[in-house]
Amino acid sequence: MRVSDGMTVPVLMIGPKHTLRQAARLMAARKVGAAIVRDVDGEGYSILTERDVLLSVADGQNPDAELVGDHIARDVVFADPGWSLAEAAGSMLRGGFRHLIVCDRGEVTGVLSMRDVVRCWSEQRASV
């Protein structure tokens, strides 16, 4: 199976000026654990995960005042939709994260989570 088989589409896109509370509400409404952050100043794409929001709140920061751009991942790994799920899972395990931004020709086409990988593998085993 490939990344394209398991990725979530469409993706939730937010801006770096959203507050963490706004991001959390959007993520909860869409039932996703990550949002792609598009930097309008040309810095490209990054990602905000539920873990980023959790760590901020745990540190006592105000989610109504904290901006997404101050909590995004700086070292983002991008997956190709043609990667195998095993390759994607290995990348997540080596990097210590649970979400990959999927890009095709420089455009975001989806998000793949470790949960998506497990779901695909489970469905594949059940059909055999």
Coordinates of C-alpha atoms in Angstrom, one line a residue:
M1 CA 0.0 0.0 0.0
R2 CA 1.1 3.5 -0.7
V3 CA 0.8 6.8 1.2
S4 CA -1.9 7.9 -1.3
D5 CA -4.0 5.0 -0.1
G6 CA -4.0 6.1 3.5
M7 CA -3.7 9.9 3.6
T8 CA -6.4 12.2 4.7
V9 CA -7.9 14.4 2.1
P10 CA -8.8 17.3 2.0
V11 CA -6.4 18.7 4.6
L12 CA -7.1 21.4 7.1
M13 CA -5.1 24.5 6.2
I14 CA -4.7 27.4 8.7
G15 CA -2.5 30.4 8.9
P16 CA 0.3 31.2 11.4
K17 CA -1.7 34.1 12.8
H18 CA -4.5 31.8 14.1
T19 CA -4.6 31.4 17.8
L20 CA -4.1 28.0 19.3
R21 CA -7.7 28.0 20.4
Q22 CA -8.9 28.7 16.9
A23 CA -6.7 26.0 15.5
A24 CA -7.9 23.5 18.2
R25 CA -11.6 24.3 17.4
L26 CA -11.0 23.7 13.7
M27 CA -9.1 20.5 14.3
A28 CA -11.8 19.2 16.6
A29 CA -14.6 20.1 14.2
R30 CA -12.8 18.3 11.4
K31 CA -11.8 15.4 13.7
V32 CA -8.2 15.6 12.7
G33 CA -5.0 15.6 14.8
A34 CA -3.0 18.0 12.6
A35 CA -3.4 21.2 10.6
I36 CA -1.2 22.3 7.8
V37 CA 0.1 25.8 8.3
R38 CA 0.7 27.9 5.2
D39 CA 3.0 30.8 5.6
V40 CA 1.7 33.6 3.4
D41 CA 5.2 35.2 3.4
G42 CA 6.6 32.4 1.3
E43 CA 8.2 30.2 4.0
G44 CA 6.2 27.2 2.7
Y45 CA 4.3 24.7 4.7
S46 CA 4.6 23.5 8.3
I47 CA 2.4 21.5 10.6
L48 CA 0.6 22.1 13.9
T49 CA -0.4 18.9 15.8
E50 CA -2.7 18.2 18.8
R51 CA 0.5 17.5 20.7
D52 CA 1.8 21.1 20.0
V53 CA -1.5 22.5 21.4
L54 CA -1.3 20.2 24.4
L55 CA 2.2 21.1 25.3
S56 CA 1.4 24.8 25.2
V57 CA -1.6 24.4 27.5
A58 CA 0.4 22.2 29.8
D59 CA 3.1 25.0 30.0
G60 CA 0.3 27.4 31.2
Q61 CA 0.2 29.4 28.0
N62 CA -3.1 31.1 27.1
P63 CA -4.5 29.4 23.9
D64 CA -6.4 32.6 23.1
A65 CA -3.2 34.6 23.0
E66 CA -0.7 32.1 21.6
L67 CA -0.3 32.1 17.8
V68 CA 0.0 29.0 15.7
G69 CA 3.2 30.3 14.1
D70 CA 5.0 30.2 17.4
H71 CA 4.2 26.5 17.9
I72 CA 4.7 24.9 14.5
A73 CA 7.3 22.2 13.7
R74 CA 10.4 23.7 12.1
D75 CA 11.9 20.5 10.7
V76 CA 9.1 19.1 8.6
V77 CA 9.3 15.9 6.7
F78 CA 7.3 15.7 3.5
A79 CA 6.1 12.4 2.1
D80 CA 5.5 11.6 -1.6
P81 CA 2.2 10.0 -2.3
G82 CA 4.0 7.1 -4.0
W83 CA 6.0 6.2 -0.9
S84 CA 5.1 2.8 0.7
L85 CA 3.3 2.9 4.0
A86 CA 6.3 1.1 5.5
E87 CA 8.6 3.9 4.3
A88 CA 6.3 6.6 5.7
A89 CA 6.0 4.7 9.1
G90 CA 9.8 4.4 9.2
S91 CA 10.2 8.1 8.6
M92 CA 7.8 8.9 11.4
L93 CA 9.4 6.5 13.8
R94 CA 12.9 7.8 13.1
G95 CA 11.8 11.4 13.5
G96 CA 9.7 10.8 16.6
F97 CA 6.5 12.3 15.1
R98 CA 3.1 11.0 14.1
H99 CA 2.1 13.1 11.0
L100 CA 3.5 13.6 7.6
I101 CA 2.6 16.3 5.1
V102 CA 2.1 14.7 1.7
C103 CA 3.2 16.8 -1.2
D104 CA 3.1 16.1 -5.0
R105 CA 5.0 18.5 -7.2
G106 CA 5.3 21.1 -4.3
E107 CA 1.6 21.1 -3.5
V108 CA 0.1 19.6 -0.4
T109 CA -2.2 16.8 -1.3
G110 CA -2.9 15.2 2.1
V111 CA -1.7 14.3 5.6
L112 CA -0.7 10.9 6.7
S113 CA -0.8 10.0 10.4
M114 CA 0.5 6.9 12.1
R115 CA -3.1 6.1 12.9
D116 CA -3.8 6.1 9.1
V117 CA -0.9 3.6 8.6
V118 CA -2.2 1.3 11.2
R119 CA -5.8 1.5 9.9
C120 CA -4.6 0.6 6.3
W121 CA -2.5 -2.3 7.5
S122 CA -5.4 -3.6 9.7
E123 CA -7.8 -3.4 6.8
Q124 CA -5.3 -5.1 4.5
R125 CA -4.9 -8.0 7.0
A126 CA -8.6 -8.3 7.4
S127 CA -9.2 -8.7 3.7
V128 CA -6.6 -11.4 3.3

